[in-house]
Coordinates of C-alpha atoms in Angstrom, one line a residue:
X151 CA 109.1 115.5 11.3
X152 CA 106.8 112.2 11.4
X153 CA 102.8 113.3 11.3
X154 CA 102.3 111.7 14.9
X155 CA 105.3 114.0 15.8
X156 CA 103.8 116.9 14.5
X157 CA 100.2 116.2 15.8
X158 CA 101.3 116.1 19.0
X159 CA 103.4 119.4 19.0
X160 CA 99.9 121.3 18.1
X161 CA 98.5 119.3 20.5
X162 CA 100.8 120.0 23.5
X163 CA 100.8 123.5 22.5
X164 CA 96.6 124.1 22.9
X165 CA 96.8 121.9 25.8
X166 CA 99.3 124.8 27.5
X167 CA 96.9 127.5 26.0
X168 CA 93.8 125.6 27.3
X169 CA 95.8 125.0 30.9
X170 CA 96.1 128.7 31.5
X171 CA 92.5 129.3 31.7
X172 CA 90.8 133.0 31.8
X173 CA 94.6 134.1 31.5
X174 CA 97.0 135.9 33.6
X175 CA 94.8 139.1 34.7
X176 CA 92.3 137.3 35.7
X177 CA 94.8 134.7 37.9
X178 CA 95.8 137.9 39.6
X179 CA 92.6 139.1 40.6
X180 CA 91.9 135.1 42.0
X181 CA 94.9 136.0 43.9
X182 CA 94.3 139.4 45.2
X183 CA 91.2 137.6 46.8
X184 CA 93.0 135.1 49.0
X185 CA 91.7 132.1 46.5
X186 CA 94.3 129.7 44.4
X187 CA 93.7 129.1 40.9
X188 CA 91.6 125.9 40.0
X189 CA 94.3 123.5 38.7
X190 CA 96.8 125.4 41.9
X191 CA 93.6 124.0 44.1
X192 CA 93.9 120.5 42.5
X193 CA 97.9 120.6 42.6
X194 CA 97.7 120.8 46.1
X195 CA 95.0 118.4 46.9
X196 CA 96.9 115.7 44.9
X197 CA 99.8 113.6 46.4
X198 CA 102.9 115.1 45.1
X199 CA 104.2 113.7 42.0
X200 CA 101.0 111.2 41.2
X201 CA 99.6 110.8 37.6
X202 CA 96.9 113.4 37.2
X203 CA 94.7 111.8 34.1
X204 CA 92.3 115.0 33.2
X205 CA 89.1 114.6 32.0
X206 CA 88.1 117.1 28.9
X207 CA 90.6 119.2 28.3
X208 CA 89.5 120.1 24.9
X209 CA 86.1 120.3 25.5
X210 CA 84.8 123.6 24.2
X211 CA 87.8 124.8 22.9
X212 CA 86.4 125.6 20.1
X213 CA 83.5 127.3 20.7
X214 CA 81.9 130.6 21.9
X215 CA 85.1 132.5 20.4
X216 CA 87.7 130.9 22.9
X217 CA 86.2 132.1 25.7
X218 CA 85.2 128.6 27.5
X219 CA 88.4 127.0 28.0
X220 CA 87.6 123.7 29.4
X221 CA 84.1 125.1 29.7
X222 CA 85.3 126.6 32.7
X223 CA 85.6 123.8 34.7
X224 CA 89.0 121.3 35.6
X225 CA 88.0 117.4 36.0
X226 CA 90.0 114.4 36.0
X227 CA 91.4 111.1 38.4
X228 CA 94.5 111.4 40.4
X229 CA 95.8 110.2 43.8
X230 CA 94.4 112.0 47.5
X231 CA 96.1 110.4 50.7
X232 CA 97.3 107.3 48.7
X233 CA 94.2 106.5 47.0
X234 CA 92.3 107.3 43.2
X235 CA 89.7 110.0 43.6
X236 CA 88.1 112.4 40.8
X237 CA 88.1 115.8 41.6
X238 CA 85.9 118.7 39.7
X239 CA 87.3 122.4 40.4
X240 CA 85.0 125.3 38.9
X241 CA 87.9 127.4 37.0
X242 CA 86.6 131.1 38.0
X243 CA 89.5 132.3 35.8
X244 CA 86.8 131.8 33.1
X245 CA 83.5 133.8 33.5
X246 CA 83.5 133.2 37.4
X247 CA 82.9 129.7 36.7
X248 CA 79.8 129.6 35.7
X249 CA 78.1 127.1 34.2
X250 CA 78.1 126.5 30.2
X251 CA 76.1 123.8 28.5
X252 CA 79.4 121.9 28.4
X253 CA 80.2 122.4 32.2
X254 CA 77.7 120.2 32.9
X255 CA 78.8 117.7 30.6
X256 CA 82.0 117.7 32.1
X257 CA 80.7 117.3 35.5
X258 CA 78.5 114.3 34.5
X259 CA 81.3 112.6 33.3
X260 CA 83.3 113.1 36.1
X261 CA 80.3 111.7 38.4
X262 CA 79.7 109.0 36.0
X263 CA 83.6 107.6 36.3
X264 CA 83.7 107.6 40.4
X265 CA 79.8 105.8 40.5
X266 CA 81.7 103.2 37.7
X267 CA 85.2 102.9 39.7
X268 CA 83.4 103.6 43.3
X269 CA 85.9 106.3 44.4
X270 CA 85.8 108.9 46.2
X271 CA 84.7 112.4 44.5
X272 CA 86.3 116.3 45.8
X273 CA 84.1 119.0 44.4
X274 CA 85.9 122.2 44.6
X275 CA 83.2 124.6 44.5
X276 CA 83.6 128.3 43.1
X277 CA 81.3 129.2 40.9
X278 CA 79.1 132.5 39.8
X279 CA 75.9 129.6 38.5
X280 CA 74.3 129.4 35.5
X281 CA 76.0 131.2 32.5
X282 CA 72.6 132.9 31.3
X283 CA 72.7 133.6 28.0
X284 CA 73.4 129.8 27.4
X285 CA 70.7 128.6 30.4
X286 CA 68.9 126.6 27.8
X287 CA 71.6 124.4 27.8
X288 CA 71.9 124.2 30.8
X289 CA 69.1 124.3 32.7
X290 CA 66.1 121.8 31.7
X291 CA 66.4 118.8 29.5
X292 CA 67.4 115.0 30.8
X293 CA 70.8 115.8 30.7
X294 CA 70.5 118.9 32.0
X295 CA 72.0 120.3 35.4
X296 CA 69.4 118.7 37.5
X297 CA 71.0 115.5 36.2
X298 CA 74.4 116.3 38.9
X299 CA 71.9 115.9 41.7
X300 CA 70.2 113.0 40.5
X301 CA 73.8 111.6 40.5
X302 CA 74.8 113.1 44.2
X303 CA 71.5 111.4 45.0
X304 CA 72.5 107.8 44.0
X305 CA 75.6 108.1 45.2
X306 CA 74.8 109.1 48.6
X307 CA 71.8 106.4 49.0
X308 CA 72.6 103.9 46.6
X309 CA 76.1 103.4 45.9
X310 CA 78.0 105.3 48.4
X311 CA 80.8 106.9 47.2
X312 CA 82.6 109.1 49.3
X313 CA 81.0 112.9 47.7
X314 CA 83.6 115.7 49.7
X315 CA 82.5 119.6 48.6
X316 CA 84.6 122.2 49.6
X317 CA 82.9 125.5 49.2
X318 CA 86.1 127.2 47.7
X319 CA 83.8 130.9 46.3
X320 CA 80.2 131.7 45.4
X321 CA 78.1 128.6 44.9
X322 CA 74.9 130.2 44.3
X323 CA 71.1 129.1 43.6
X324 CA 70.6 125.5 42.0
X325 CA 74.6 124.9 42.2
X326 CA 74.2 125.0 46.1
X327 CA 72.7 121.5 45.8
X328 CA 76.0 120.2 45.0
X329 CA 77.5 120.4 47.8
X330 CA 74.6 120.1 50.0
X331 CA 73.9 116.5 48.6
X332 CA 77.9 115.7 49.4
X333 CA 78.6 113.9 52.3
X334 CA 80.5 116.7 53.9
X335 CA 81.2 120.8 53.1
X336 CA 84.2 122.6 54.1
X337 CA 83.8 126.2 54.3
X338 CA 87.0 129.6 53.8
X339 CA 86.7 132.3 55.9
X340 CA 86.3 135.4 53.8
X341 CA 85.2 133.7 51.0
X342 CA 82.9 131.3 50.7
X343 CA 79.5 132.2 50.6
X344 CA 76.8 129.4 49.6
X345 CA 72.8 130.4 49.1
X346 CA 69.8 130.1 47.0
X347 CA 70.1 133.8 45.9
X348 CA 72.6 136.5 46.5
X349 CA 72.7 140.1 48.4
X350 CA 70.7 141.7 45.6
X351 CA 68.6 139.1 44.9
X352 CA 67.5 138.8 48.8
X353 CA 66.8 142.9 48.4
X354 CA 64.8 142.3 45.5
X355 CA 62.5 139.4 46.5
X356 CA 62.4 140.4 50.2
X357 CA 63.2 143.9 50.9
X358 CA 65.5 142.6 53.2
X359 CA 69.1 144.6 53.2
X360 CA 71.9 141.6 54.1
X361 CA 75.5 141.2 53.2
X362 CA 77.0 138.3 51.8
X363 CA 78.8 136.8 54.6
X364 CA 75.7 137.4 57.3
X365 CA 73.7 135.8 54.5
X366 CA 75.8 133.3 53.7
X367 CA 79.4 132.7 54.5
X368 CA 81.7 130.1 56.1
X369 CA 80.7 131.2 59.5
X370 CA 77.2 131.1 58.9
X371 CA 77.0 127.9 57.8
X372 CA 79.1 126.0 59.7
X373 CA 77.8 128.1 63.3
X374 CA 74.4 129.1 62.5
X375 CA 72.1 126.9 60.0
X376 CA 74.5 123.8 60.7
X377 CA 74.5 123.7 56.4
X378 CA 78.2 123.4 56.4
X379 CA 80.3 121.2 58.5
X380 CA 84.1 122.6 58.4
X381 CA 85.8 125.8 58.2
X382 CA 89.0 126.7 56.9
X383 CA 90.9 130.0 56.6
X384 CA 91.9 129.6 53.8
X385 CA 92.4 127.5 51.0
X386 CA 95.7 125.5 51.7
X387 CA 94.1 124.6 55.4
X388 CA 91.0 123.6 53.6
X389 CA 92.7 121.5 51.0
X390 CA 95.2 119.8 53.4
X391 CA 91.9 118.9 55.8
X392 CA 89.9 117.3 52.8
X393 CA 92.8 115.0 52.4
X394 CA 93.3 114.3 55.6
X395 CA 89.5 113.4 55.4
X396 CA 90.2 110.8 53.0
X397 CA 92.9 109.7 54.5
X398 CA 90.8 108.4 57.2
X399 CA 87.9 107.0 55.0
X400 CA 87.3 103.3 55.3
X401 CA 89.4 101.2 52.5
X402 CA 90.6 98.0 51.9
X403 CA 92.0 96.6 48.9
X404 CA 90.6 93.9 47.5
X405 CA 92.9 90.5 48.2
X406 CA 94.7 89.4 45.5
X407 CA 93.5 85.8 44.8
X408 CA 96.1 82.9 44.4
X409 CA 94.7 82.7 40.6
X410 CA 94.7 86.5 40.2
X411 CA 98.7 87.0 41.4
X412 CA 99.5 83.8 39.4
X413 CA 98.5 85.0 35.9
X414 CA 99.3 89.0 36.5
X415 CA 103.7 88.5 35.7
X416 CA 106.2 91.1 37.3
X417 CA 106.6 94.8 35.9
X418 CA 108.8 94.8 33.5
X419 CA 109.7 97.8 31.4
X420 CA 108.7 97.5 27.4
X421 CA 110.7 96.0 24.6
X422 CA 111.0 99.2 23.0
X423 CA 111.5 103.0 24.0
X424 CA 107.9 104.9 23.8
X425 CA 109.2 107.3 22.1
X426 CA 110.2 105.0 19.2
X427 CA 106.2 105.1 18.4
X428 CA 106.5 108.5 16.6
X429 CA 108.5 106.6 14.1
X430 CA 106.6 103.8 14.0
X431 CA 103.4 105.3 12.5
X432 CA 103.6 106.4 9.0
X433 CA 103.2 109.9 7.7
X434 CA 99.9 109.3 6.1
X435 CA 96.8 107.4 8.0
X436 CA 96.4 105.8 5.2
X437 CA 100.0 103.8 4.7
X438 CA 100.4 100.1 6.5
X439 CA 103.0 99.9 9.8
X440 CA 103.9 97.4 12.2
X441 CA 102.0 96.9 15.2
X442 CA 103.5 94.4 16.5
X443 CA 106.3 97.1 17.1
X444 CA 103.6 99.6 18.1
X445 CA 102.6 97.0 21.3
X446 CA 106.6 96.3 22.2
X447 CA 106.6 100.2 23.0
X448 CA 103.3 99.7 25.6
X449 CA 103.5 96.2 27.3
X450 CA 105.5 94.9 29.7
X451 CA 108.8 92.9 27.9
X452 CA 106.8 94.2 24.5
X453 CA 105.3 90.6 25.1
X454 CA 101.9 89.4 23.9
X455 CA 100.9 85.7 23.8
X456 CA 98.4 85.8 20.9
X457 CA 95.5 83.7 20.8
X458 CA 94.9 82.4 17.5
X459 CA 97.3 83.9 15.4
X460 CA 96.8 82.2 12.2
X461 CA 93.3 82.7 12.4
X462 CA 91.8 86.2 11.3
X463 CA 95.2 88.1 11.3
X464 CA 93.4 91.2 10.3
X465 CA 92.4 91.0 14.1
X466 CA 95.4 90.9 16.9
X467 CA 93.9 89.4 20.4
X468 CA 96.1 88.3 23.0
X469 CA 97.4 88.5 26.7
X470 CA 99.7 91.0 28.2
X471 CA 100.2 93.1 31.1
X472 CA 100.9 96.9 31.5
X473 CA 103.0 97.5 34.4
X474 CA 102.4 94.2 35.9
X475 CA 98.6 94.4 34.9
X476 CA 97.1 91.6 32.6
X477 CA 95.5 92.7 29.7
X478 CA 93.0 91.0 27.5
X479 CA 94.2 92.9 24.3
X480 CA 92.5 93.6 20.8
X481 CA 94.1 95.4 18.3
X482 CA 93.7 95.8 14.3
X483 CA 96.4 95.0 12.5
X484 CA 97.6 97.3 9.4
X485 CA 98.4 96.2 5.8
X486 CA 97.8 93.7 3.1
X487 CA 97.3 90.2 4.8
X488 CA 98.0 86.9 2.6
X489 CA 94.8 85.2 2.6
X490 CA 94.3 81.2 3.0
X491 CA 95.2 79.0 -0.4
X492 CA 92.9 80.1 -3.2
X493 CA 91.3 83.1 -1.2
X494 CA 92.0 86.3 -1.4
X495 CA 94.2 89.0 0.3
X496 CA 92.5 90.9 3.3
X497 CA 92.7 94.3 4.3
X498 CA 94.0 95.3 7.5
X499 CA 91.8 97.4 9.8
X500 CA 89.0 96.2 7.9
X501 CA 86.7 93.9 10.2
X502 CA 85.8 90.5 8.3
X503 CA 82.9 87.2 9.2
X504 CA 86.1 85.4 10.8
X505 CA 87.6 88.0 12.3
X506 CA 84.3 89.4 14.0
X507 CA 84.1 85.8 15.5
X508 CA 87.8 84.8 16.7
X509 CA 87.4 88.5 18.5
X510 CA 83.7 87.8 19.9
X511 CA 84.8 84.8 21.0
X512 CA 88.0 86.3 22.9
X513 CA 86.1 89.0 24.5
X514 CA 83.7 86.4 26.2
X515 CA 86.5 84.4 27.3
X516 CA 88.2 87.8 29.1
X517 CA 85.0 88.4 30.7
X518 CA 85.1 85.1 32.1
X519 CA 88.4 85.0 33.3
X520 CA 87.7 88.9 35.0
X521 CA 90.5 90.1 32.8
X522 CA 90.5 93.5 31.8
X523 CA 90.4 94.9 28.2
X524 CA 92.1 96.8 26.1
X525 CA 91.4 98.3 22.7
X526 CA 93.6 99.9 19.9
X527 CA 91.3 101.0 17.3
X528 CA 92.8 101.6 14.3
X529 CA 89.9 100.5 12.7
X530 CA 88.0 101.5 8.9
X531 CA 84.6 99.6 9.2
X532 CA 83.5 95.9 8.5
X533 CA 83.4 94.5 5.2
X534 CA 81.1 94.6 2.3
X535 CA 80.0 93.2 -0.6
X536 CA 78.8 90.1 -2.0
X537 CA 81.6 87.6 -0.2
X538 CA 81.4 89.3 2.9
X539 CA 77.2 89.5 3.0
X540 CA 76.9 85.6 2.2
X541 CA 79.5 85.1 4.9
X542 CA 77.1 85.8 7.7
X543 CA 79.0 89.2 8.3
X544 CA 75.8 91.0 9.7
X545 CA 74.9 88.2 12.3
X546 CA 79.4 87.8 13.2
X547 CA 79.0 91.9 13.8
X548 CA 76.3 91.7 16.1
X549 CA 78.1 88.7 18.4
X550 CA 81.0 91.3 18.2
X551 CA 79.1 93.9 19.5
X552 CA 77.0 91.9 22.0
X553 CA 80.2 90.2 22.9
X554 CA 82.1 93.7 23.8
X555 CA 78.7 95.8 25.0
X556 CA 77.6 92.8 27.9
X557 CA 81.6 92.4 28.9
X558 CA 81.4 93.1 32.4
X559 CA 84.9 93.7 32.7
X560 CA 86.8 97.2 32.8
X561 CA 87.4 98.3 28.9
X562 CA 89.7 100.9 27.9
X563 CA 90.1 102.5 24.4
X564 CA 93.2 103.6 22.4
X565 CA 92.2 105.4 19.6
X566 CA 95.8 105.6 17.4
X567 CA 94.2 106.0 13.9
X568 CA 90.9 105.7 12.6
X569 CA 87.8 105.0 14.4
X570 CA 85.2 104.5 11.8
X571 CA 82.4 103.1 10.8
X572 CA 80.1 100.5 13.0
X573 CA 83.8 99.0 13.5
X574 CA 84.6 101.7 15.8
X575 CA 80.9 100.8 17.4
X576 CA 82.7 97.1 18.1
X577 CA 85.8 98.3 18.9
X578 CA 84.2 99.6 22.5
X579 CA 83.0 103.1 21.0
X580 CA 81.9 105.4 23.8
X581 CA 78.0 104.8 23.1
X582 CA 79.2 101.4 24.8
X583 CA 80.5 103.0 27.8
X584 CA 83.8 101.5 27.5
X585 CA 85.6 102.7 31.3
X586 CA 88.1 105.5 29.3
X587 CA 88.5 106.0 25.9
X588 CA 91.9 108.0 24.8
X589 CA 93.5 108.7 21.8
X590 CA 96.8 109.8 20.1
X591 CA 96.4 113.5 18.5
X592 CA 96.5 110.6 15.5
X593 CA 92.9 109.9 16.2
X594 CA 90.4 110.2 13.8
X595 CA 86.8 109.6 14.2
X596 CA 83.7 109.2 12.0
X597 CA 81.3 107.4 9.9
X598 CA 83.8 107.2 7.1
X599 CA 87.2 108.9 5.7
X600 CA 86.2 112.3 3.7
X601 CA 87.4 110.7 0.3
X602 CA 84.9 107.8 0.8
X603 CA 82.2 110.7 1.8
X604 CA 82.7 112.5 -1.2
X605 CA 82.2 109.4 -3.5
X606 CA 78.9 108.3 -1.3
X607 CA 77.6 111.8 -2.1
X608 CA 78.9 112.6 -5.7
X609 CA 80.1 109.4 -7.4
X610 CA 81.5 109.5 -10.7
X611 CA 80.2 113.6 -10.8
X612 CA 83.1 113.9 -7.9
X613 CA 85.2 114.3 -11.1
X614 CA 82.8 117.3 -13.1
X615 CA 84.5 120.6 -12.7
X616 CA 81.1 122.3 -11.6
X617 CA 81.6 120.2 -8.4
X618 CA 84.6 120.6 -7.7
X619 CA 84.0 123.5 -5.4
X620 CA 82.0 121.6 -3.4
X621 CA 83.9 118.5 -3.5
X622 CA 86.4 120.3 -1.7
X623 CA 84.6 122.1 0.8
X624 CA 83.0 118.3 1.6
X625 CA 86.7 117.0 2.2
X626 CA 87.8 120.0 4.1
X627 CA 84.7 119.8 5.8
X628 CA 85.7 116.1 6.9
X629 CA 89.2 116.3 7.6
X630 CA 88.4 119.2 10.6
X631 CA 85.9 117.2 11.5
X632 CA 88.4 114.3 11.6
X633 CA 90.6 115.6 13.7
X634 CA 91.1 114.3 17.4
X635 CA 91.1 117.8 18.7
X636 CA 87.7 118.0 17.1
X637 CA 86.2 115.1 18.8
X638 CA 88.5 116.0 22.4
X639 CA 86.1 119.3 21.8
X640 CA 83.1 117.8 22.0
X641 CA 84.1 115.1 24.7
X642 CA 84.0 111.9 22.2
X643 CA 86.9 110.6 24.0
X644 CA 88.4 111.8 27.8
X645 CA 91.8 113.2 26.8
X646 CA 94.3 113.1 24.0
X647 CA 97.2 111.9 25.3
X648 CA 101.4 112.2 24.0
X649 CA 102.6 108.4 22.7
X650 CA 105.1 108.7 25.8
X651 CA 102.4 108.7 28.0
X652 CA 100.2 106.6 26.9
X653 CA 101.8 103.7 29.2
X654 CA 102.3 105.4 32.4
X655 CA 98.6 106.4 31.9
X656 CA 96.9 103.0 30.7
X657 CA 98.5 101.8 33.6
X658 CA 97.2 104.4 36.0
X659 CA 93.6 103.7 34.8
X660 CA 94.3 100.1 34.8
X661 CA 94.8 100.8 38.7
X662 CA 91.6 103.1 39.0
X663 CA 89.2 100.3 37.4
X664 CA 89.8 97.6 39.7
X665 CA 88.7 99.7 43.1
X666 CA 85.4 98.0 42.0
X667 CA 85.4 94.1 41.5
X668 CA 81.6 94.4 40.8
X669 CA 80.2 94.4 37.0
X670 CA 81.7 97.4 35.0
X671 CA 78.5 98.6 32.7
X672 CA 76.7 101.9 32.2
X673 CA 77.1 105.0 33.9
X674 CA 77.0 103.0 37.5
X675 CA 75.3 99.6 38.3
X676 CA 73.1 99.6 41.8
X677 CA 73.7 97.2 44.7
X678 CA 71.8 93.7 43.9
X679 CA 69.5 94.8 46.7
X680 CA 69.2 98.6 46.6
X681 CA 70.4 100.8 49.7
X682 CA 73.3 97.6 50.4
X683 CA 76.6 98.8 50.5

């Protein structure tokens, strides 16, 4: 079985584990209270059979002894009433869905893509708050939970986005915000309930002696303080009437320009069968492959036009399309690469002077011609040394990274094997805010390969059999922390993706990045004139 083939088995097997969420006994008890399941919730506010792209999967995962699956929260993009939306559905499988540091992470993210895409947002509310013995994670800080209202806030005056809450549970204390700085709140009969403090808090602070749906229930709040707007009886009615909500929501696609449906061709399947790709990568990271043959398993007709081929080889730029979509596509190519007469070979993945320029100078052009980007980082650093520092490298880096951070463009991110060094920095690494960033279970990210580490730290002492303990605990170290799972944990990229899928889904977020024609940088970009639509 091929490494890529076996990576993704593990893979596919946590993602099932992770999918579950508190487990089965606590899925009955969401039953036995008239309530579906978070991802049950998100199944049926989706149209049947569209691509559901979720967002953090693996974040958490790994911490706080299992007990955080996707911190408790399910976020991603998918289609409601024919159009892209992101939804975030509290998962009160997992510790009633409250809040851990990494909820909140989630849920920024989630904001962050429909401010960036300017699509609508479904929060599916159901939550018990703050998770209090983490609350210092939580709670203050920049990035911090006040940050999710700061966010509604923009969105609502600034940018409107469509914000649609549907008060699904408890949504207690600070977490009532949320859907209070939406545009709308549905409300379920016999089990919603939405207030600054609960029952025994009120008893507590007031004296007062209340029950949870006088205090704060559906009925309440869509009858009595006017707080809510709709009321369901239950959760299919409430799902179906958000999506008829969007249904009706102003939207019109942007007209396809005589230029623009000129230069994007016709779908066309790929060259090759996706699933070839587990063959195509070699068993260790390390070994050379084709990727060229990689590319004919992703574009449409496995087609690129190249744009300067015999220029930089290390460096593969060109044009393609993804189901029908033009790409502006930049790719590191593998292997030992003849070098011009008298000069010698280069390194593939490795980012040289000429190489940093001919991709610079692409990227610009891209951005001019509104073409969207695409990146396939299989990338080990820039070069050093003597050569390489009287080549200008320094000064060709930074018109690299300038080049790819100003792009105003959508950028995407395929991470298939190594993302390291300040070449995964110019290869759109998520400090840039590149649109999505994926990777294969393939992926591995960080400052440098473990064996590189252990000679930065030990040098020739790496061989002295007193270190050799801690030689190995330094690789060992590196290779967990090398792992795509790892960095899918802490949210370094937005979901590990299957080789099979990867071009149903670059496709589907190819789709979601041109709702906005408008410049694609940061978390959102305001109107030229704030408060204009």
């Amino acid at each position: 079985m091929s490494r890529l083939k076996t990576l993704t088995a593990e893979y596919r097997e946590l993602r099932a584990r992770l999918e579950q969420g508190g487990g089965p006994e606590r899925v009955r008890r969401q039953h036995e209270q008239g309530k579906l399941t978070a991802r049950e919730r998100v199944t049926k506010l989706l149209d049947p059979g569209g691509t559901w792209f979720e967002l953090g999967l693996l974040v958490a995962h790994d911490q706080y002894d299992g007990q955080a699956p996707a911190a408790g929260v399910v976020t991603g993009l998918g289609p409601v009433a024919g159009r892209p939306a992101v939804v975030v559905a509290n998962d009160a499988t997992v510790k009633a869905g409250s809040w851990w540091p990494e909820t909140i992470k989630k849920i920024l993210r989630a904001q962050e893509v429909a401010m960036r895409q300017r699509i609508p947002i479904v929060y599916l509310v159901d939550s018990a708050g703050v998770n209090l013995p983490y609350q210092e994670g939580v709670f203050p800080g920049q990035y911090g939970a006040a940050r999710i209202f700061y966010y509604n806030s923009i969105m609502r005056r600034y940018l409107r986005v469509p914000q649609i809450a549907a008060v699904m549970g408890p949504c207690i204390a600070g977490g009532a915000y949320l859907p209070a700085l939406s545009d709308v709140i549905f409300m379920v009969e016999g089990t919603s309930f939405m207030g600054l403090g609960g029952p025994n808090l009120v008893k507590g602070a007031t004296g007062q002696t209340v029950d949870a749906e006088t205090l704060g229930g559906a009925r309440t709040h869509t009858a009595v303080s006017g707080v809510g707007h709709y009321r369901a009886k239950d959760d299919q009615e409430c799902l179906e009437r958000i999506r008829e909500y969007v249904a009706r929501l102003p939207y019109a696609p942007r007209p396809t320009t005589v230029r623009e449906s000129l230069r994007t061709p016709p779908v066309v399947k790929p060259k090759r069968n996706p699933k070839d790709l587990y063959e195509l990568l070699p068993a260790d990271h390390r070994m050379s492959y084709d990727v060229g043959a990689v590319l004919e398993c992703l574009l449409d007709g496995g087609r690129v036009d190249p744009f300067q081929p015999d220029l930089a080889p290390e460096m593969i730029c060109g044009h393609g399309a993804i189901a029908g979509r033009a790409v502006a596509l930049i790719a590191n190519s593998r292997g030992v690469i003849k070098g011009k007469q008298g000069a010698s070979p280069k390194i593939g993945g490795i980012i040289y002077t000429e190489s940093a320029e001919k991709v610079a100078y692409f990227i610009e052009n891209a951005d001019r011609e509104r073409i969207p980007l695409l990146f396939l980082q299989d990338v080990s650093g820039f070069m050093v040394g003597t050569e390489a520092e009287h080549s200008g490298i320094i000064r060709a880096g930074a018109r690299f990274v300038e080049a790819m951070a100003t792009a105003t463009v959508p950028k995407l991110v395929l991470t298939v094997n190594h993302a390291s060094g300040a070449g995964y920095y110019a290869m759109a690494g998520q400090g840039f805010d590149p649109d999505f960033v994926v990777s294969w279970p393939t992926g591995r990210m960080g400052v440098m390969e473990g064996e590189s580490a252990v000679q930065a730290v030990f040098g020739a002492a790496a061989a002295d059999s007193g270190n050799a303990a801690a030689v190995e605990a330094m690789r060992t170290d590196y290779e967990h922390q090398l792992d795509a799972r790892f960095a899918g944990a802490r949210g370094f990229v937005d979901a590990i993706i299957a080789p099979e899928e990867t071009r149903d889904t670059l496709a589907f977020l190819l789709e979601v990045t041109s709702q906005f024609p408008g410049p694609h940088l940061g978390a959102f970009v305001l109107p030229p004139v704030l408060g204009d639509p």
